[in-house]
PDB file of C-alpha atoms in Angstrom:
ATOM      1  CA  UNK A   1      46.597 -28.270 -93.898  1.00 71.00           C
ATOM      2  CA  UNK A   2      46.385 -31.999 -92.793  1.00 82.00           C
ATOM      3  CA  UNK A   3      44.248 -32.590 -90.292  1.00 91.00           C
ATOM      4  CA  UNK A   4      43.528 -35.964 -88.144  1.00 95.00           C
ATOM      5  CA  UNK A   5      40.611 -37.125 -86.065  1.00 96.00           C
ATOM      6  CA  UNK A   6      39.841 -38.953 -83.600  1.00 97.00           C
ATOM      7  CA  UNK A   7      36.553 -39.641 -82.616  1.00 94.00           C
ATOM      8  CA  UNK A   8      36.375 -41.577 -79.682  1.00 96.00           C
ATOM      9  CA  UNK A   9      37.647 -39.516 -76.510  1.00 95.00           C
ATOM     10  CA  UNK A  10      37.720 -42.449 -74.604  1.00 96.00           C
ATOM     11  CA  UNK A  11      36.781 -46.678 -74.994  1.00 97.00           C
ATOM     12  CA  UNK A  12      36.138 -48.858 -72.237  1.00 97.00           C
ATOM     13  CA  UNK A  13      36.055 -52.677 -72.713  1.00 97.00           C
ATOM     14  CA  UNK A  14      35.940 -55.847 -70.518  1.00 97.00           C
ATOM     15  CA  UNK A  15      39.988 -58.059 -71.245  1.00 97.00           C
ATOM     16  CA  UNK A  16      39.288 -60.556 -74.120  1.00 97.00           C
ATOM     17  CA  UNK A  17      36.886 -57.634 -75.649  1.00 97.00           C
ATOM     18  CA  UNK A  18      37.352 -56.928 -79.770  1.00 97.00           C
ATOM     19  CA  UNK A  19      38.209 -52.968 -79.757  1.00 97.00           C
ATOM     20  CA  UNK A  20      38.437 -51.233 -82.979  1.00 98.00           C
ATOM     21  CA  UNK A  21      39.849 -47.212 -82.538  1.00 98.00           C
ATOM     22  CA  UNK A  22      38.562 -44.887 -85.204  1.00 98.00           C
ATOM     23  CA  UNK A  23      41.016 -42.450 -87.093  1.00 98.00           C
ATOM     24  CA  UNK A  24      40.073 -40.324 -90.085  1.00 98.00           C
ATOM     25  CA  UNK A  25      42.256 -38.273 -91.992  1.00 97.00           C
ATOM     26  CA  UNK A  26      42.420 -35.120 -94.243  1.00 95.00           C
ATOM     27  CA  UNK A  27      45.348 -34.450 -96.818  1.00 92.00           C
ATOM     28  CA  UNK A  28      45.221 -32.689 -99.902  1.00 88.00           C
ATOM     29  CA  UNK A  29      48.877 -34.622-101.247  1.00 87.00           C
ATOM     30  CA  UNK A  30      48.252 -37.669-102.706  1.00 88.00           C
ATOM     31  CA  UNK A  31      51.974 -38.973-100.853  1.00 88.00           C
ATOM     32  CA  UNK A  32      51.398 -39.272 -97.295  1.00 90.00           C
ATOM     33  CA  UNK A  33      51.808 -41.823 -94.335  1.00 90.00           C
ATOM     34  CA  UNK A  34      49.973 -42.236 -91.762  1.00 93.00           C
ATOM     35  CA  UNK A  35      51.202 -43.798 -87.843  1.00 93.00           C
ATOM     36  CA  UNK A  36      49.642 -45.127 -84.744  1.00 95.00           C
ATOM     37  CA  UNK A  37      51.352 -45.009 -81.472  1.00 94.00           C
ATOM     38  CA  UNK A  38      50.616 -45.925 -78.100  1.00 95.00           C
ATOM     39  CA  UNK A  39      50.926 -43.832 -74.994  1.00 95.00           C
ATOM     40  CA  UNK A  40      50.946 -46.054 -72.247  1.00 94.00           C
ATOM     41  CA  UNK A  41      50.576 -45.120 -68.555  1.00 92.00           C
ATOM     42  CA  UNK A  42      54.492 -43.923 -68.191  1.00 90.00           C
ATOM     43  CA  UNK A  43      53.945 -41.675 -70.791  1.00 90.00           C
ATOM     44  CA  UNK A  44      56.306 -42.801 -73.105  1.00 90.00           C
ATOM     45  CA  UNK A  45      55.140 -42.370 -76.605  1.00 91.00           C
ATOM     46  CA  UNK A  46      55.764 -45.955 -78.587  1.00 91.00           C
ATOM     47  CA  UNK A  47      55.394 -46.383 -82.285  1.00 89.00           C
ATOM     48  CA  UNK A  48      53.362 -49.096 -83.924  1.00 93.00           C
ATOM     49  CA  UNK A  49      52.673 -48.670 -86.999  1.00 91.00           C
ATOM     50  CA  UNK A  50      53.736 -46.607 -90.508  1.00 90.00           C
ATOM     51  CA  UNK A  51      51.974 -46.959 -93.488  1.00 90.00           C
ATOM     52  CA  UNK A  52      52.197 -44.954 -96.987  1.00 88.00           C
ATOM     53  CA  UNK A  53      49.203 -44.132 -99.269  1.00 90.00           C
ATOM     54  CA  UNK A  54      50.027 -46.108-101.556  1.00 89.00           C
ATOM     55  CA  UNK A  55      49.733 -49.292 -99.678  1.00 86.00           C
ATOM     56  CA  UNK A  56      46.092 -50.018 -99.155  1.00 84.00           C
ATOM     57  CA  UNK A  57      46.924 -54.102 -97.643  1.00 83.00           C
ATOM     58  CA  UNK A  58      45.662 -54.307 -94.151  1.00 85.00           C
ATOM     59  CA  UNK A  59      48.136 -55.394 -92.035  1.00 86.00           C
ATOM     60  CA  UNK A  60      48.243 -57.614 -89.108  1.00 87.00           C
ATOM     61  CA  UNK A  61      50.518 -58.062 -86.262  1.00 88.00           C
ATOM     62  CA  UNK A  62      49.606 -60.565 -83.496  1.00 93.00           C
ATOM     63  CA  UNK A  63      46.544 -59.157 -81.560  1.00 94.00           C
ATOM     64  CA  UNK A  64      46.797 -55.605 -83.650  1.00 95.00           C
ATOM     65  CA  UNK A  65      45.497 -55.129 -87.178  1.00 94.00           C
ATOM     66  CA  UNK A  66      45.030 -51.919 -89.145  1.00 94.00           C
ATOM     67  CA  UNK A  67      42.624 -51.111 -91.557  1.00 95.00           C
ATOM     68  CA  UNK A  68      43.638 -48.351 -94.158  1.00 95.00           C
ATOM     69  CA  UNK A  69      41.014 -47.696 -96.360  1.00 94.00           C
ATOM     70  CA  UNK A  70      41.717 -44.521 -98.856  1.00 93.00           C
ATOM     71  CA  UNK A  71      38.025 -44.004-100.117  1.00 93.00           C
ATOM     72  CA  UNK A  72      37.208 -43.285 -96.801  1.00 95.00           C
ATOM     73  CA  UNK A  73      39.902 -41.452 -95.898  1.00 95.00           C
ATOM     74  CA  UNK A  74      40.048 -43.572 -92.695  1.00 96.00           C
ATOM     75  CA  UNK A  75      43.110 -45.648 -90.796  1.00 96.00           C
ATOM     76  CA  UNK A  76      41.345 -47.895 -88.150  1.00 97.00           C
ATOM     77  CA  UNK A  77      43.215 -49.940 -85.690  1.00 97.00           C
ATOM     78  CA  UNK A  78      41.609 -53.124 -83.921  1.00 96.00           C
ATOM     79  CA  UNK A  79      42.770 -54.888 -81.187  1.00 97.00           C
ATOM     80  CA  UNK A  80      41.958 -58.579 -80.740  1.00 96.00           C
ATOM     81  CA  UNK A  81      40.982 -60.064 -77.514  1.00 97.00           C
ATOM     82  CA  UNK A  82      42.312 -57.316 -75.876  1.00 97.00           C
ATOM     83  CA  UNK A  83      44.507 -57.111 -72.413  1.00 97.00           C
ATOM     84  CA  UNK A  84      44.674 -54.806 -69.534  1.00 96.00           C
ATOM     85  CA  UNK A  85      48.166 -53.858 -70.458  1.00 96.00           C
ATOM     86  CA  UNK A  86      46.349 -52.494 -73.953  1.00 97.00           C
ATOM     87  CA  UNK A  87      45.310 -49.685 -71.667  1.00 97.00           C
ATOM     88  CA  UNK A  88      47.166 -46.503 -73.032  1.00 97.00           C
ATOM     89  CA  UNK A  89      46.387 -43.498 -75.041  1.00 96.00           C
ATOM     90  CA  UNK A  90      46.392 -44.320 -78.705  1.00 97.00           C
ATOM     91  CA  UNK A  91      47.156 -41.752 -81.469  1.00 96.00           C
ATOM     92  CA  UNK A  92      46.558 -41.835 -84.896  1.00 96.00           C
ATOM     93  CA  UNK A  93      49.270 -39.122 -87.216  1.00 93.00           C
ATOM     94  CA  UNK A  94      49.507 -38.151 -90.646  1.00 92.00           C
ATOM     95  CA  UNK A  95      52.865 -37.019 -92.488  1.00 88.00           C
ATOM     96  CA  UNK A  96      53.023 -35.140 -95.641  1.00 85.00           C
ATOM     97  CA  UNK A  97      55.719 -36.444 -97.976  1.00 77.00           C
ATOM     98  CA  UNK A  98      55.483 -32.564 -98.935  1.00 73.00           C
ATOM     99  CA  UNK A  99      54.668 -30.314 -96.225  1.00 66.00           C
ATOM    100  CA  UNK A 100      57.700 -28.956 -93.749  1.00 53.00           C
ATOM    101  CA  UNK A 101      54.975 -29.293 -91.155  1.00 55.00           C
ATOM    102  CA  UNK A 102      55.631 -32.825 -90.401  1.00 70.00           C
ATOM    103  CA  UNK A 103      53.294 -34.825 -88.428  1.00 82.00           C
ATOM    104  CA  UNK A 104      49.866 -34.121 -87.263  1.00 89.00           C
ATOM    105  CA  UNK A 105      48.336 -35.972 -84.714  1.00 93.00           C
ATOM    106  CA  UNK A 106      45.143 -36.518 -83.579  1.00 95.00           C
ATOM    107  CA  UNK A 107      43.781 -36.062 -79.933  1.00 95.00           C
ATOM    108  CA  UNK A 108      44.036 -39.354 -79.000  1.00 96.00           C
ATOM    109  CA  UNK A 109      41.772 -42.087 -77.183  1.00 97.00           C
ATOM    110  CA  UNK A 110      41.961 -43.486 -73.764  1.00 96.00           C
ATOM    111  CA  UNK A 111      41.764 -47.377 -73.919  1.00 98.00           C
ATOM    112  CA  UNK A 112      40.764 -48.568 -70.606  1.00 97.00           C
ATOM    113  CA  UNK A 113      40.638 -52.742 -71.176  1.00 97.00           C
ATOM    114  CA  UNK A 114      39.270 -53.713 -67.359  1.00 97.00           C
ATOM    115  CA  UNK A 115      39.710 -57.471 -65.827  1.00 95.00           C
TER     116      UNK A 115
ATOM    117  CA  UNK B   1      72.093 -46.583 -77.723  1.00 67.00           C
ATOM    118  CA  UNK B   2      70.441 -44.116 -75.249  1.00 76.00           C
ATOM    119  CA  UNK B   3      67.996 -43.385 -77.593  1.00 92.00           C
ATOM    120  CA  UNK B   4      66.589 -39.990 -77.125  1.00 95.00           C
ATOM    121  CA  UNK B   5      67.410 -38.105 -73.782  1.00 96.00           C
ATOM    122  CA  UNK B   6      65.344 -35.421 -72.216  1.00 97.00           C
ATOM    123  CA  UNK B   7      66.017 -33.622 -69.105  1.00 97.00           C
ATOM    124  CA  UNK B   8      65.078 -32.291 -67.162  1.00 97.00           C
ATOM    125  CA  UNK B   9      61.982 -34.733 -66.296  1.00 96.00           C
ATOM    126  CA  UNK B  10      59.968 -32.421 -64.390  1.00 97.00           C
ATOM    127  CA  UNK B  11      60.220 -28.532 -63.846  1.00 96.00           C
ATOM    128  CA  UNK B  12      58.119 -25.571 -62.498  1.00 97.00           C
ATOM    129  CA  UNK B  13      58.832 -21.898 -62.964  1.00 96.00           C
ATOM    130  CA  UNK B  14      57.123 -18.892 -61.937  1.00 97.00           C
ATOM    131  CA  UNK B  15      55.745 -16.664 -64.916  1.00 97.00           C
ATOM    132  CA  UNK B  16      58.263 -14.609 -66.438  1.00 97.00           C
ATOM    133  CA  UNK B  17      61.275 -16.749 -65.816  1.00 97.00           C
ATOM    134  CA  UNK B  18      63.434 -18.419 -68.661  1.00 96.00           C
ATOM    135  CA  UNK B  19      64.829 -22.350 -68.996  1.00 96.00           C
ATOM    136  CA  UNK B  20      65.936 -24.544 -71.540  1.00 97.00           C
ATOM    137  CA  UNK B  21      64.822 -27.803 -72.103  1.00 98.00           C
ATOM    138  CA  UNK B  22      67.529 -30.508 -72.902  1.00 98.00           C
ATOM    139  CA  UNK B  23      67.295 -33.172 -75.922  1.00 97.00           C
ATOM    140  CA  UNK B  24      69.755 -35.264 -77.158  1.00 97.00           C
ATOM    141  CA  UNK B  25      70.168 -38.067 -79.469  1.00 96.00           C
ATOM    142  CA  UNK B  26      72.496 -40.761 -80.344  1.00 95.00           C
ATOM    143  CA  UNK B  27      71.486 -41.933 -83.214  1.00 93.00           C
ATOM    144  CA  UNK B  28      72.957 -39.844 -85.794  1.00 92.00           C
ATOM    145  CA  UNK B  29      69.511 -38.422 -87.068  1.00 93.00           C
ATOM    146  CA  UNK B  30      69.217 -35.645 -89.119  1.00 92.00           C
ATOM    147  CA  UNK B  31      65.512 -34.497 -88.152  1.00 91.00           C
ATOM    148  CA  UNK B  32      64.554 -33.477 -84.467  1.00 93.00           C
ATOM    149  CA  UNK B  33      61.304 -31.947 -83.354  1.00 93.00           C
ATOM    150  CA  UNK B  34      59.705 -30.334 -80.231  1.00 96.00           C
ATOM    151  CA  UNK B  35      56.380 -30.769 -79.581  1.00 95.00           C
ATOM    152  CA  UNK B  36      54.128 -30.390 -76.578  1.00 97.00           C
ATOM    153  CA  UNK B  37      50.962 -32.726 -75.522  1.00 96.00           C
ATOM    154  CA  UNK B  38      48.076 -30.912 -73.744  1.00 93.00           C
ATOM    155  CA  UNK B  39      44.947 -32.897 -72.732  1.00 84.00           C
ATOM    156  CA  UNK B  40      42.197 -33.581 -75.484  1.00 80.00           C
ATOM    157  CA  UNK B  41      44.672 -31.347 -78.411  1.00 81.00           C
ATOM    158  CA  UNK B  42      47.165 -34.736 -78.305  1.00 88.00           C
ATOM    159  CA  UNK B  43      50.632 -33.606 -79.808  1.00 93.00           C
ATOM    160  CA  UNK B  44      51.772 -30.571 -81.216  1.00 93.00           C
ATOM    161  CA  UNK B  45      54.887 -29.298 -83.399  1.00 92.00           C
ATOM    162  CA  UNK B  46      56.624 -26.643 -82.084  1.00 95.00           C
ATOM    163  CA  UNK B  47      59.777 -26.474 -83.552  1.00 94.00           C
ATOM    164  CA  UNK B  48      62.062 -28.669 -85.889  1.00 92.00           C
ATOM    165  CA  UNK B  49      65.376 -29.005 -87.281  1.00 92.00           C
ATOM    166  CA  UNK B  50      66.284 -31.112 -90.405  1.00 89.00           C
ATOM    167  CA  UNK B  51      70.186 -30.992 -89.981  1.00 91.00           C
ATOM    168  CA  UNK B  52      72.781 -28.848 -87.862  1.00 93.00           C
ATOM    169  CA  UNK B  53      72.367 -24.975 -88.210  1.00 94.00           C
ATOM    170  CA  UNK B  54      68.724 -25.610 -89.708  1.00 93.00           C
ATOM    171  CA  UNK B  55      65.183 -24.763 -88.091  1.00 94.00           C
ATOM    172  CA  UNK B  56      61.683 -23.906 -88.665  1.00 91.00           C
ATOM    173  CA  UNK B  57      58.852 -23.302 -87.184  1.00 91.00           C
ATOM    174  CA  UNK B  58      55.927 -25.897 -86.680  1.00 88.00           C
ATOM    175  CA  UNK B  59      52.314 -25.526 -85.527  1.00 87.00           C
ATOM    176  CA  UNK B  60      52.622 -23.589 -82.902  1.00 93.00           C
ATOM    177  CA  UNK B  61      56.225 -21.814 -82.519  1.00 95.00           C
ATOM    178  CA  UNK B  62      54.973 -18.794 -80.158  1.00 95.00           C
ATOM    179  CA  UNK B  63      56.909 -18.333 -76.823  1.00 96.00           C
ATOM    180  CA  UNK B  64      59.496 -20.579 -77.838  1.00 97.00           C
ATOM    181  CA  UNK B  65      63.317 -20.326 -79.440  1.00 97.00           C
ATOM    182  CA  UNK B  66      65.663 -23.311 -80.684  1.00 97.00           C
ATOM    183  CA  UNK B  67      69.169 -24.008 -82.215  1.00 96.00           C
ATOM    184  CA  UNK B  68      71.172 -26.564 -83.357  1.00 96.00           C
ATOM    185  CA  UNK B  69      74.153 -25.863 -83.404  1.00 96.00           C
ATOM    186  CA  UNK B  70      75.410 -29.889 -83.624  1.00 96.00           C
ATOM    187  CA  UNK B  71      73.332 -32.925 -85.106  1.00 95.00           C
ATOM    188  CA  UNK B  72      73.049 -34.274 -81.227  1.00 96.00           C
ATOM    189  CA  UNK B  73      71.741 -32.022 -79.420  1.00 97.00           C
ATOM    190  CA  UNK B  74      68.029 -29.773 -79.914  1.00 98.00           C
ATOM    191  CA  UNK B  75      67.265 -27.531 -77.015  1.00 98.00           C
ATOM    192  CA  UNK B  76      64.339 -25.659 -76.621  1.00 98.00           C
ATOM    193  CA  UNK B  77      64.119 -22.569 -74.621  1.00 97.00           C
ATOM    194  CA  UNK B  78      61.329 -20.365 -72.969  1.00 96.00           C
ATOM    195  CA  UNK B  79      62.594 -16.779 -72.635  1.00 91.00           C
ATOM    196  CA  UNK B  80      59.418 -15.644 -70.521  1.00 96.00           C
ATOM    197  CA  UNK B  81      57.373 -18.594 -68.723  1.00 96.00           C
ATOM    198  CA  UNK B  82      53.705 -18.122 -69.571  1.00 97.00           C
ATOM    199  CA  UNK B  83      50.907 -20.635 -67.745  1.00 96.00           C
ATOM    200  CA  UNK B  84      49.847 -21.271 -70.790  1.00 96.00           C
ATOM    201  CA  UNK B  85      52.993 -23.175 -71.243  1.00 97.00           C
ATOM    202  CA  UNK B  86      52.426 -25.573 -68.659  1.00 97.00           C
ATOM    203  CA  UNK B  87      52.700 -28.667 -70.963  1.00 97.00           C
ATOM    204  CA  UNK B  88      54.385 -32.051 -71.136  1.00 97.00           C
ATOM    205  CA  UNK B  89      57.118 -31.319 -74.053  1.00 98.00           C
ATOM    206  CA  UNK B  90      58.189 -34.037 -76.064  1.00 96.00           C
ATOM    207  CA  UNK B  91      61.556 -34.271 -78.414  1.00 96.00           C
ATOM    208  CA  UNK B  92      62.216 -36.786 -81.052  1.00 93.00           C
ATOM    209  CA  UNK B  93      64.063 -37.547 -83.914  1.00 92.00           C
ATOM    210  CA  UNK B  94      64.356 -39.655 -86.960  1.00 89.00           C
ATOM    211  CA  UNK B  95      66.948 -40.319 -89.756  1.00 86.00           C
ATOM    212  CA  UNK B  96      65.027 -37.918 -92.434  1.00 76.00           C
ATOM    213  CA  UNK B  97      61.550 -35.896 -91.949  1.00 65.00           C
ATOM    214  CA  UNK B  98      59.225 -37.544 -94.266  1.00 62.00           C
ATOM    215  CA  UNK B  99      57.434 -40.916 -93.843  1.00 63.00           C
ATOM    216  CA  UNK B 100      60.010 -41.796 -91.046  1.00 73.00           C
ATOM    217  CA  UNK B 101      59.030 -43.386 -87.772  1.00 78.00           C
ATOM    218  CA  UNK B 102      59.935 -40.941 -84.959  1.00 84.00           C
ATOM    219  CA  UNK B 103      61.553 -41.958 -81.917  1.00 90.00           C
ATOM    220  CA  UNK B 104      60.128 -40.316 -78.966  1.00 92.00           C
ATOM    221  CA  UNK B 105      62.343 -39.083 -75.749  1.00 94.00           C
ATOM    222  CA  UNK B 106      60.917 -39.686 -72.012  1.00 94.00           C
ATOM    223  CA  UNK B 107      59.220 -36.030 -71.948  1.00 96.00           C
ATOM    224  CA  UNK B 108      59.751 -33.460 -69.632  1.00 97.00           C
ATOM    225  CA  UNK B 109      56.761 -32.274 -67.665  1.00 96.00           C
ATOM    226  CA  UNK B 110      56.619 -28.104 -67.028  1.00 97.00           C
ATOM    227  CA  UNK B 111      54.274 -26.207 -64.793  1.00 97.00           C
ATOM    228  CA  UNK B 112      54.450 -22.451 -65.120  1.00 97.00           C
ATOM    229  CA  UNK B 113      52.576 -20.582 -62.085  1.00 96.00           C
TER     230      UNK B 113
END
């Protein structure tokens, strides 16, 4: 079964920090996409990102970039000068193109970004 | 567009009693899911629907019944409370199950003494 991790429980950084989050992934199908959303204080759940494995191009978008990377098996997102309203849970998920299971997420990580 | 629409927000019940949990959409989407966050295990599929009259069970289906009986609406009902249901229990939906961005309702928090 698919399986995602998340490493880092919880990051703390000073505003205007770099902060990269850390999200590996295990999938036996070679289709798959993997998403990152943000869980911010409300506890709404908001996406950001979707990208299939067959698109390897980081992507960028403002302050936020991802890094997908397939030899490692790895889908790392970085925030840029980061803000306090970056604090939120972040999750990293993995959907099978062929597995009824849907997605998987991982744990999570608590981004604390302090003034 | 509401979006996806959960209610109630917040809930207890004593062990052993039943409720249903509301979720709605108004998007037209095929696919709706159930799934429950617990602290440190992020989120986890319950149940999910690709289309009226269709379920199936996800990760962790124990304790739990749904239906859909139209392409709105995706309750989810506990038939005997247990505290280890206490949860926050989130619904969402997308236009097909695979590779699609899921839109997330609001959540409904439960506590089960």
């Amino acid at each position: 079964a698919q399986k995602v991790t998340q490493a880092q429980t919880e990051i703390s950084v000073v505003e205007k920090e770099d902060v990269t989050l850390d999200c590996v992934y295990e999938t036996r199908d070679t289709t798959y996409y993997l998403f990152w959303y943000k869980q911010p204080p409300s506890g709404e759940l908001v996406f950001l990102i979707r990208r299939n494995s067959f698109d390897e191009q980081n992507e960028i978008s403002g302050r936020y970039s991802w890094n997908f990377q397939k030899s490692t098996s790895s889908f790392n997102f970085t925030i840029t000068a980061s803000q306090v309203v970056d604090s939120a849970v972040y999750f990293c998920a993995l959907s099978e193109l062929y597995n009824n299971n849907d997605m998987r997420f991982g744990a999570g990580t608590r981004l604390t970004v302090k003034p | 567009n509401a979006g996806v629409t959960q209610t109630p927000k917040f809930q207890v019940l004593k062990t052993g009693q039943s409720m249903t949990l509301q979720c709605a959409q108004d998007m037209n989407h095929e696919y709706m899911s159930w799934y429950r966050q617990d602290p440190g295990m992020g989120l986890r599929l319950i149940h999910y629907s690709v289309g009226a009259g269709i379920t199936d069970q996800g990760e962790v289906p124990n304790g739990y019944n749904v239906s859909r009986s139209t392409t709105e609406d995706f309750p989810l009902r506990l038939l005997s409370a247990a505290p280890s249901q206490t949860s926050v229990y989130f619904c969402a939906s997308s236009q097909r199950m695979q590779g699609e961005d899921q839109y997330f309702g609001p959540g409904t928090r439960l506590l089960v003494l």
